Short mmCIF file of C-alpha atoms in Angstrom, two decimals:
data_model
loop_
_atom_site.label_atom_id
_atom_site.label_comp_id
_atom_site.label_asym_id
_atom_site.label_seq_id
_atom_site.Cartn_x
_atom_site.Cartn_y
_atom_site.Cartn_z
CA UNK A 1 0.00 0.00 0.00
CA UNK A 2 2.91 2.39 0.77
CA UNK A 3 4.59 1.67 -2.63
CA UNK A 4 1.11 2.95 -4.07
CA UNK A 5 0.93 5.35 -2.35
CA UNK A 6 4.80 6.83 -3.68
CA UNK A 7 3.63 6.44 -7.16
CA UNK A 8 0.64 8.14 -6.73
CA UNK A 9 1.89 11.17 -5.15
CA UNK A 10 4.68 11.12 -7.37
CA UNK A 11 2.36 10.97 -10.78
CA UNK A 12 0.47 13.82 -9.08
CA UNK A 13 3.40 16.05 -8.32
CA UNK A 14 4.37 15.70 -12.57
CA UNK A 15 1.27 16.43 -13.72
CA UNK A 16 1.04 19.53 -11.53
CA UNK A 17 4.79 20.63 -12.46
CA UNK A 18 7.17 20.59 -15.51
CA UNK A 19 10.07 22.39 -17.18
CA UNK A 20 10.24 26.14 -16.51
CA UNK A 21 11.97 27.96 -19.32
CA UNK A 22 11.52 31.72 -20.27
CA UNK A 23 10.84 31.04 -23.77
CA UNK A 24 7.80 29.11 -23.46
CA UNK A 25 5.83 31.94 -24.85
CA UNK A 26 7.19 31.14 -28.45
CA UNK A 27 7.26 27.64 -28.24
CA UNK A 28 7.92 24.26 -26.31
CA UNK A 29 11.42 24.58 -24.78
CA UNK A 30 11.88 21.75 -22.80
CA UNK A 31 11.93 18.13 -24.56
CA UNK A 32 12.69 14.99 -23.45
CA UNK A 33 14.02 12.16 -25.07
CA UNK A 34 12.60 8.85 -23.22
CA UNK A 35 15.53 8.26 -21.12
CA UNK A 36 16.33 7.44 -17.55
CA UNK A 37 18.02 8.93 -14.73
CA UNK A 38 21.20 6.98 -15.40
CA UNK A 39 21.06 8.22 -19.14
CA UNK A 40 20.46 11.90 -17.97
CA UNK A 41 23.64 11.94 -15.60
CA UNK A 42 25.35 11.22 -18.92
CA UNK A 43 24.46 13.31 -21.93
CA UNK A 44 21.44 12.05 -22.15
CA UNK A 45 22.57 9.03 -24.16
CA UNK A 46 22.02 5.80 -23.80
CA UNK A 47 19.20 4.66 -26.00
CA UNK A 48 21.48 1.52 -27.28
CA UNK A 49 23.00 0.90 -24.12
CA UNK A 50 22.45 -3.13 -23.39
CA UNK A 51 25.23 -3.28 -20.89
CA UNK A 52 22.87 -2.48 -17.88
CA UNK A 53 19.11 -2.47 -16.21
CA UNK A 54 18.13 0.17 -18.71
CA UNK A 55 14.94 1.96 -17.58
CA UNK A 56 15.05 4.19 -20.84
CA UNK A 57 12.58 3.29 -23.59
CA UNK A 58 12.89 5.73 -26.43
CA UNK A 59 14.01 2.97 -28.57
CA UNK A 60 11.00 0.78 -27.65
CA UNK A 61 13.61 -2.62 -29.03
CA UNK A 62 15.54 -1.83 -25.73
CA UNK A 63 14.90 -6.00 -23.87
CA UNK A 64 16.80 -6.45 -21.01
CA UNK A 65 17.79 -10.26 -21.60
CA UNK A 66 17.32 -10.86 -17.93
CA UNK A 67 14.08 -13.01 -16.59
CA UNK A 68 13.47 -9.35 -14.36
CA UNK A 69 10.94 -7.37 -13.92
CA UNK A 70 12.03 -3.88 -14.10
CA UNK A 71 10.24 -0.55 -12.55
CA UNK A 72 11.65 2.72 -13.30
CA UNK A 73 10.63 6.34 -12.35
CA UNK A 74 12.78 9.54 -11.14
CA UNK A 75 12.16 12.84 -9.57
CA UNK A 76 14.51 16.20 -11.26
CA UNK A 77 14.69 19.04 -9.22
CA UNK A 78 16.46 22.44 -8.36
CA UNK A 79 16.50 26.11 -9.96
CA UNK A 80 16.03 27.80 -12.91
CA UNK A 81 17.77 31.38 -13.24
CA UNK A 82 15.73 33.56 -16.06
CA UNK A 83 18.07 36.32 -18.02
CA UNK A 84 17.45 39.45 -19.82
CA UNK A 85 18.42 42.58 -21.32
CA UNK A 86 16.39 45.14 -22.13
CA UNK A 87 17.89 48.71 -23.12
CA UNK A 88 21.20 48.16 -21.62
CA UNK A 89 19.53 47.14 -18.54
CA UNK A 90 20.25 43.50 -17.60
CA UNK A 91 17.54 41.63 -14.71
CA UNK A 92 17.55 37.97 -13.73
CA UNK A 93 15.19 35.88 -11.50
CA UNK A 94 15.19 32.57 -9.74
CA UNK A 95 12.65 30.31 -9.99
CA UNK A 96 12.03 26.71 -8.15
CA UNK A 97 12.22 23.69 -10.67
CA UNK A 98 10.61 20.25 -10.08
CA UNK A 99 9.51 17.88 -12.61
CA UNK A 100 8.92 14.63 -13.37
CA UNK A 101 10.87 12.70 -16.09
CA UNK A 102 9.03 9.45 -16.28
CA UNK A 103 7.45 6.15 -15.19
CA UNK A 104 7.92 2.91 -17.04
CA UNK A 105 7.72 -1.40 -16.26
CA UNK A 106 8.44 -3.67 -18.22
CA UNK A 107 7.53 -7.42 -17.87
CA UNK A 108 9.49 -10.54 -19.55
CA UNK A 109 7.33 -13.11 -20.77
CA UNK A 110 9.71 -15.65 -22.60
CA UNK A 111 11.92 -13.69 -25.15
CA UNK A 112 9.46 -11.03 -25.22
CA UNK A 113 8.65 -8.18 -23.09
CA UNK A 114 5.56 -6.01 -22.21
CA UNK A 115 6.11 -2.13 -21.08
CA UNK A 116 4.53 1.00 -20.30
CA UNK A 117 5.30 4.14 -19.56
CA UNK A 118 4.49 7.63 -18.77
CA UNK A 119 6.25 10.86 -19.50
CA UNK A 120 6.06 14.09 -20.02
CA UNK A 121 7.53 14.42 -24.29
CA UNK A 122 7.61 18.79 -24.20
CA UNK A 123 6.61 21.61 -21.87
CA UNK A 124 7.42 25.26 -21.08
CA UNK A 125 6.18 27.23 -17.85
CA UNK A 126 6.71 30.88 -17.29
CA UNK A 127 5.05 33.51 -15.41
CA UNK A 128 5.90 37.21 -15.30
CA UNK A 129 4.28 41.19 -14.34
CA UNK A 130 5.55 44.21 -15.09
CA UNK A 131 4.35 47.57 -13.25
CA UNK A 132 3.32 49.71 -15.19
CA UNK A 133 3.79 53.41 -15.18
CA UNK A 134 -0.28 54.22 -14.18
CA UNK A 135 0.48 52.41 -11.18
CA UNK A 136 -1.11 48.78 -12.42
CA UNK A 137 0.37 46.35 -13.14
CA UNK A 138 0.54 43.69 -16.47
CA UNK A 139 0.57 39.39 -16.03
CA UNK A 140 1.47 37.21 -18.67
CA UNK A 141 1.48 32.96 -18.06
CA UNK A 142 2.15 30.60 -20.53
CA UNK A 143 1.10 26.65 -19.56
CA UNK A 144 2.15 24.28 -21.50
CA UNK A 145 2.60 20.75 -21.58
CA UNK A 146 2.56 17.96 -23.95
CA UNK A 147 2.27 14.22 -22.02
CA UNK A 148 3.09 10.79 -23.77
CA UNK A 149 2.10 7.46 -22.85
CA UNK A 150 3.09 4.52 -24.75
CA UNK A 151 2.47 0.65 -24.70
CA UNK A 152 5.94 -1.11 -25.30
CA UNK A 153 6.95 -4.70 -26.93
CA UNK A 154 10.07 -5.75 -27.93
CA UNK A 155 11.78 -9.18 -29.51
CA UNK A 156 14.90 -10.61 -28.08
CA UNK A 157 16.04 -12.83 -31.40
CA UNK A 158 19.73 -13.31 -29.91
CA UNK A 159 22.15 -10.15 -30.87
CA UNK A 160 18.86 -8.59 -32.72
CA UNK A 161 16.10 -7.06 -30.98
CA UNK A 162 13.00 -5.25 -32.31
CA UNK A 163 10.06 -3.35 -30.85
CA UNK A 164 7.31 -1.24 -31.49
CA UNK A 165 5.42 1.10 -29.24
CA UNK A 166 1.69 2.55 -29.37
CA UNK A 167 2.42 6.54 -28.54
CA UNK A 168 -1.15 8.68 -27.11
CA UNK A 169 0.17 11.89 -26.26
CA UNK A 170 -2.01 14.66 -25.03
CA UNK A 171 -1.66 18.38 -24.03
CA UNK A 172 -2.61 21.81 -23.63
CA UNK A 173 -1.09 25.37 -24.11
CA UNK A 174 -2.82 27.95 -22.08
CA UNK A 175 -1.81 31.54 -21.75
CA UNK A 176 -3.44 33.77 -19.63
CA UNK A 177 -3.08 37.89 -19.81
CA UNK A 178 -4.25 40.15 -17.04
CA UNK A 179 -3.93 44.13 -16.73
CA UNK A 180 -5.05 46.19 -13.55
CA UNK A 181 -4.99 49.70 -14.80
CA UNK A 182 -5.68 51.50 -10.45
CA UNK A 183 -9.30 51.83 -11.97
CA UNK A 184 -11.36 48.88 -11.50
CA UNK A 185 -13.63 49.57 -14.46
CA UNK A 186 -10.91 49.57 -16.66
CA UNK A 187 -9.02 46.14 -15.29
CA UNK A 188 -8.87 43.12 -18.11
CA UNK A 189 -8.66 39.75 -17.91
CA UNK A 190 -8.26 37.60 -21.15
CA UNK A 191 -7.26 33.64 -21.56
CA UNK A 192 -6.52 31.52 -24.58
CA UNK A 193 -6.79 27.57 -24.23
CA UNK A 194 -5.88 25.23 -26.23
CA UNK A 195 -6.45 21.61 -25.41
CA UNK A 196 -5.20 18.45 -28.18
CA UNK A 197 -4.44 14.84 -28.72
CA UNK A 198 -3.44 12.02 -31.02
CA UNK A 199 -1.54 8.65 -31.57
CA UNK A 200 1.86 7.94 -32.96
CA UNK A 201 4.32 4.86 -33.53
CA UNK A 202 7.64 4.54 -32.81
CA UNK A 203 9.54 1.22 -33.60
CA UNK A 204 12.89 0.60 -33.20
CA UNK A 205 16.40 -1.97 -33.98
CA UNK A 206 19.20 -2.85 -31.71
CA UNK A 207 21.82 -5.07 -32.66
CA UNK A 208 24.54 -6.08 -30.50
CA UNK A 209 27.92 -7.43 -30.17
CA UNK A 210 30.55 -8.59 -27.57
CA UNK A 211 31.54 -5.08 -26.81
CA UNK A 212 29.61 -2.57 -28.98
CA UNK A 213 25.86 -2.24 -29.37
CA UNK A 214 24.04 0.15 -32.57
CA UNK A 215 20.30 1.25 -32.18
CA UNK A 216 18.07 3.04 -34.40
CA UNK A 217 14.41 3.85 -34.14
CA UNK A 218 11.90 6.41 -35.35
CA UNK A 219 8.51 7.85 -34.75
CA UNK A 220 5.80 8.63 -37.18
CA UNK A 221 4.82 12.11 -37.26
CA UNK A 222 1.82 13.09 -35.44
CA UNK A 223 -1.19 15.43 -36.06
CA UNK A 224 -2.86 16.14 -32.67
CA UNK A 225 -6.57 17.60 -32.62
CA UNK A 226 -8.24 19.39 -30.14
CA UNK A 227 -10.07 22.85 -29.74
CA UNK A 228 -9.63 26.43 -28.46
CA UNK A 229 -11.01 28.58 -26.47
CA UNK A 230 -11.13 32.29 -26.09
CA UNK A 231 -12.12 34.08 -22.95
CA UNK A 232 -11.91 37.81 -21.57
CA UNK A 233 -13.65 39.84 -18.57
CA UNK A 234 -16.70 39.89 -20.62
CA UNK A 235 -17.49 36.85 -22.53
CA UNK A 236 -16.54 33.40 -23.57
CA UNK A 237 -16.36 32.82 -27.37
CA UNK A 238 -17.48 29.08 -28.76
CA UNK A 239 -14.96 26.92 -29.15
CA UNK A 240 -13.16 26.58 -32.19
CA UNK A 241 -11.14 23.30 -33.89
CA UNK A 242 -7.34 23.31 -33.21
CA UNK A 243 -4.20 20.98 -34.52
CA UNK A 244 -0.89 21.07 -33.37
CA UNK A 245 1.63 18.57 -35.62
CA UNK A 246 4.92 17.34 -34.96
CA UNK A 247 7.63 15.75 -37.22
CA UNK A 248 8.57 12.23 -38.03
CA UNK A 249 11.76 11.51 -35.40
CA UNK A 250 14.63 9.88 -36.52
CA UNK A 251 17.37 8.95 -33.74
CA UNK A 252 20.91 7.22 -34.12
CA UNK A 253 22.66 5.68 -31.37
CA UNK A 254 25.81 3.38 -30.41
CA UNK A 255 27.19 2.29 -26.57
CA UNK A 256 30.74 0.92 -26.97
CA UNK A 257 32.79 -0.69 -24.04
CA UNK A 258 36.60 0.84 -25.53
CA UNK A 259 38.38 -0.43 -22.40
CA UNK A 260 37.96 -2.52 -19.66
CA UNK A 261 35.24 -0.58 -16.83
CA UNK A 262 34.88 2.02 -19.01
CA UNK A 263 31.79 3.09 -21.33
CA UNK A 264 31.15 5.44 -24.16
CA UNK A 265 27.50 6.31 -25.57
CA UNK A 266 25.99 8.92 -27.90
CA UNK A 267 22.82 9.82 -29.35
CA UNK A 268 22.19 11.50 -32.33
CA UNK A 269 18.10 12.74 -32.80
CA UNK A 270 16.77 14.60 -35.97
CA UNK A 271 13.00 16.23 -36.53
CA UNK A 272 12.42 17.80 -39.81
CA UNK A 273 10.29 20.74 -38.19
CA UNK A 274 10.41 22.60 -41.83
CA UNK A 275 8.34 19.93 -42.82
CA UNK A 276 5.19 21.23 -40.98
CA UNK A 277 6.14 25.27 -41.35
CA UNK A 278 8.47 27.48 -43.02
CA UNK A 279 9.05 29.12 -39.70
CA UNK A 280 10.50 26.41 -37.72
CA UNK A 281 14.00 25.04 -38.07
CA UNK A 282 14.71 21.50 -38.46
CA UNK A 283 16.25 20.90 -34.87
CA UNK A 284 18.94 18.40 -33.87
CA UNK A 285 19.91 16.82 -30.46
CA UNK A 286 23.60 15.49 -29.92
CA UNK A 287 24.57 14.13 -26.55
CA UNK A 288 28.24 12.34 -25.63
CA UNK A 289 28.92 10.55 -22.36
CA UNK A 290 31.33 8.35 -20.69
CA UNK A 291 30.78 5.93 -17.80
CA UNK A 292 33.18 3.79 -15.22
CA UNK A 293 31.56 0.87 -14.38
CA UNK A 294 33.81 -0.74 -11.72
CA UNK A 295 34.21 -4.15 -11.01
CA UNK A 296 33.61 -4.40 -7.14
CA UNK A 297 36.32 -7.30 -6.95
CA UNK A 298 39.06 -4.83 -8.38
CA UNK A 299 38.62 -2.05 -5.68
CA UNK A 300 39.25 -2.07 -1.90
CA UNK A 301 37.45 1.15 -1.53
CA UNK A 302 33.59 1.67 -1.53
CA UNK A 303 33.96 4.81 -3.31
CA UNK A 304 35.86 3.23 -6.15
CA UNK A 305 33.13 0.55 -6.71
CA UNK A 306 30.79 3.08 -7.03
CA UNK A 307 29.63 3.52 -11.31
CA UNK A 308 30.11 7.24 -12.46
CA UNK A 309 29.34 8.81 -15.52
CA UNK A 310 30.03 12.13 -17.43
CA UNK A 311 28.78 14.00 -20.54
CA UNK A 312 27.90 16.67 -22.56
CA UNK A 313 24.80 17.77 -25.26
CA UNK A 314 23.85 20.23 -27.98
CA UNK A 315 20.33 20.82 -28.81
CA UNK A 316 18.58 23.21 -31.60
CA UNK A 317 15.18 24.50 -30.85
CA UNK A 318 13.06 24.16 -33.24
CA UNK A 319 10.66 27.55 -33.17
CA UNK A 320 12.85 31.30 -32.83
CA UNK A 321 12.62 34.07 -30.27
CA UNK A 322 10.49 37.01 -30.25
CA UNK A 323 12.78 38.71 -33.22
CA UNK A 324 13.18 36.30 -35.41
CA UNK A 325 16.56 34.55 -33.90
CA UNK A 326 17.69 31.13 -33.42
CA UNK A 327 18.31 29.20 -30.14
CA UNK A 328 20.74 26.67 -29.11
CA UNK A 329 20.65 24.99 -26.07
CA UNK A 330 24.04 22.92 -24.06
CA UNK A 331 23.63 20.74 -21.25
CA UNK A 332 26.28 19.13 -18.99
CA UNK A 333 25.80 16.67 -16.50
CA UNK A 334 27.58 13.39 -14.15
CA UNK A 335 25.94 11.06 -12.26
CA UNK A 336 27.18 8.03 -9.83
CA UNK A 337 24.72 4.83 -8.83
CA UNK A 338 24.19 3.35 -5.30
CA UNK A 339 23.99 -0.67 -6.14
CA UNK A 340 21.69 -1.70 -3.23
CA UNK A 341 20.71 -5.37 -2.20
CA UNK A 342 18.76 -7.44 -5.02
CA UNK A 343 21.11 -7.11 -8.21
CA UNK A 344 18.81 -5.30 -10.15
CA UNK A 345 17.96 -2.66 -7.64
CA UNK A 346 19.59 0.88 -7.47
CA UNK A 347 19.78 4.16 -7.09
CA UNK A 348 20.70 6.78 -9.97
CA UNK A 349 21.97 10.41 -8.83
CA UNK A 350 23.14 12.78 -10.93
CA UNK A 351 23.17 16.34 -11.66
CA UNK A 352 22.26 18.62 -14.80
CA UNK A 353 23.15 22.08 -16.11
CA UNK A 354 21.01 23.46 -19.20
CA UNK A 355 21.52 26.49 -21.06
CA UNK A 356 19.10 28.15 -23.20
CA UNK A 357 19.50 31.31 -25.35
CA UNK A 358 22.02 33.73 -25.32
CA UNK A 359 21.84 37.30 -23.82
CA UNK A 360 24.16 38.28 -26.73
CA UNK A 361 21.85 37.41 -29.81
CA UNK A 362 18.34 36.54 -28.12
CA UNK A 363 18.56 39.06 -25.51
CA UNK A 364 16.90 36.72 -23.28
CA UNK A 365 18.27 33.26 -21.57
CA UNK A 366 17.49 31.17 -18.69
CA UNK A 367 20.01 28.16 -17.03
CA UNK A 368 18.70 25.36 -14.95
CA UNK A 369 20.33 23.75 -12.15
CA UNK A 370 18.88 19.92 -11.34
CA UNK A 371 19.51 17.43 -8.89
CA UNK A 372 18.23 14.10 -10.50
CA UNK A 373 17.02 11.17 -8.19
CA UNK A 374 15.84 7.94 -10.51
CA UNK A 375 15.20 4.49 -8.75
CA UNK A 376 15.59 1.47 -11.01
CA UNK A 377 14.53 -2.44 -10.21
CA UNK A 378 12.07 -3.90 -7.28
CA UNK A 379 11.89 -7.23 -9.14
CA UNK A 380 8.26 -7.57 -8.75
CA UNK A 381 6.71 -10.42 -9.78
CA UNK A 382 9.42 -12.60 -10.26
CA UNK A 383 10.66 -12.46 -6.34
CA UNK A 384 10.75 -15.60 -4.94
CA UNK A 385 8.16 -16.85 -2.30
CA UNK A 386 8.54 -16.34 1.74
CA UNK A 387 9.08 -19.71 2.93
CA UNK A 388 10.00 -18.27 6.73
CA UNK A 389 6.85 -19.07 8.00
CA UNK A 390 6.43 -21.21 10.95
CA UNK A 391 5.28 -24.89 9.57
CA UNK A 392 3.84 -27.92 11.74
CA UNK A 393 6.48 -31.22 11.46
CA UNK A 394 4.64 -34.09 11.46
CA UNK A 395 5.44 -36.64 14.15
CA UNK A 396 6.10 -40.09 13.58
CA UNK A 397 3.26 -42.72 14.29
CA UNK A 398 3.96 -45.37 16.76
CA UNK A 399 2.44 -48.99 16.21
#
């Protein structure tokens, strides 16, 4: 009941929360990939990696060869620091961050497995007010949030795995505008919601060899449907149809093992965003890490057996800032894992630093500092039975 419990309260704190950025007004800023905790604390790469539990489904042919039943979720929190420069005159402000990155099981039945998971695929959050110079003051919030759930299967056909996953994502973008002038008959209040879903496919390849594994998969693009609404401090206007499209996905990957307790990954991910409008550009994801994966029997020192991981990424956004200009994002992040009792339990922490715009050309940026907290494991259904129980010996019979 307590385990329920955890997942319920953690499902209720993502829904409620997501990734703050300041230039959610133009677009979604903050994407994620389908990976875990681990994977985060390294790049964000990892979508080939076979060489561990792997919790991270974006390539839905990930099968950990294992008889285990594997339960992932994490927790990302910390600050983010808004930027800007307006007129010479530079202002910042700190905002809390929490959000949460996923949930996912998976379930072996023979050399297949069974998944699902949960996960936020976009969002942007940002609220500000300006005073104005009547005295009132001016609000501006923009809500946004795109969730994906998917239904998992994969193949294990020796060094060849395949999968395919269902993909229902669902969202809403929401900005709100209010103005209080100092007279109340002259306050506004105005609202635009938009509300959409739709269905996609990803499937996916891995193929693997002794020390060097290659994955590939790719989504279908999507057109979600929905409606919008317009509202103000006098009426309500009928609802009207609304779409929102995204690209086909195509993603690249490859985990090598170069030396011996060592591990390089990266990820390469492409979406044609010109595709849908002349506006966006096509944006592109690159992420390198490295990992030491110890072997306990080598080390005296609990430190030492403890895996650690390091890396770096380069991301495009897709839509452009208020004047027309491009934005680049950089992340870097490390991560170590607490190994706890059962083999396939643990505990992934890691940190992350993303940068977004750049004061210089955009004239607005924003830098987030997360502490990432992932469990992986809590072999479910395959535990073995409790056979600690007091039992009754039958005595022998005299004749």
């Amino acid at each position: 009941m307590k385990k329920i419990a955890v997942i319920i309260g953690a499902l209720y704190l993502g829904l409620l929360w997501g990734g703050n950025s300041i230039f959610s007004y133009q677009g979604f800023p903050v994407r994620y990939y389908g990976k875990d905790i681990y994977s985060l604390g390294m790049g964000d790469t990892g979508a080939s990696d076979i060489f561990r539990y792997n919790t991270g489904y974006a390539n839905p042919a990930m099968h950990n060869r294992d008889n285990k039943t594997l339960f992932g979720t994490g927790l990302m929190m910390g600050y983010t620091i808004y930027d800007s420069e307006l007129n010479g005159e530079k202002q910042n402000f700190w905002d809390d961050a929490l959000d949460f990155p996923y949930f996912n099981i998976s379930v072996p039945v023979g050399k297949h497995r069974l998944g699902a998971q949960f996960s936020p695929h976009s969002s942007g959050l940002v609220s500000n007010q300006t005073l104005l110079s009547s005295g009132g003051t001016e609000e501006q919030t923009a809500d946004k949030y795109l969730y994906k759930a998917d239904l998992i299967y994969s193949a294990n056909m020796g060094t060849l795995n395949l999968g395919v996953s269902g993909n229902l994502l669902f969202g809403h973008d929401k900005r709100y505008f209010y103005q209080s002038s100092g007279f109340g008959g002259f306050n506004t209040r105005e609202s635009l919601i938009k509300d959409f879903k739709g269905q996609g496919v990803t499937v996916g390849i891995l193929k693997s060899f002794e020390k060097l594994s290659l994955g590939a998969h790719y989504s279908l693009p999507v057109n979600l449907q929905g409606e919008s609404v317009r509202s103000s401090i006098h009426e309500t206007e009928a609802s009207v149809d609304y779409e929102y499209k995204l690209p086909a996905q195509y993603n690249l990957s490859f985990t090598a093992l170069p030396y011996e307790q060592f591990k390089l990954a990266a990820d390469l991910s492409f979406e044609p965003w010109s595709d849908i409008d002349s506006y966006y550009r096509n944006s592109l994801k690159a992420g390198l890490g490295i990992a030491y994966e110890p072997d306990p029997e080598l080390h005296k020192t609990a430190f030492m057996r403890l895996p650690m991981r390091i890396g770096a990424s380069y991301r495009q956004l897709e839509f452009k800032d208020k004047d027309g200009n491009e934005i680049d994002e950089l992340g870097l992040s490390c991560g170590l894992t607490f190994p706890l009792k059962r083999e396939v339990n643990r505990i992934d922490m890691g940190f992350q630093y993303l940068k977004r715009g750049d004061l210089g050309s955009n004239k607005l940026s924003d830098a987030s500092f997360m502490f990432l907290l992932g469990f992986t494991g809590f072999d479910l259904i395959s535990r073995s039975a409790d056979r600690t129980a007091p039992r009754s010996i039958p005595q022998k019979e005299e004749m």
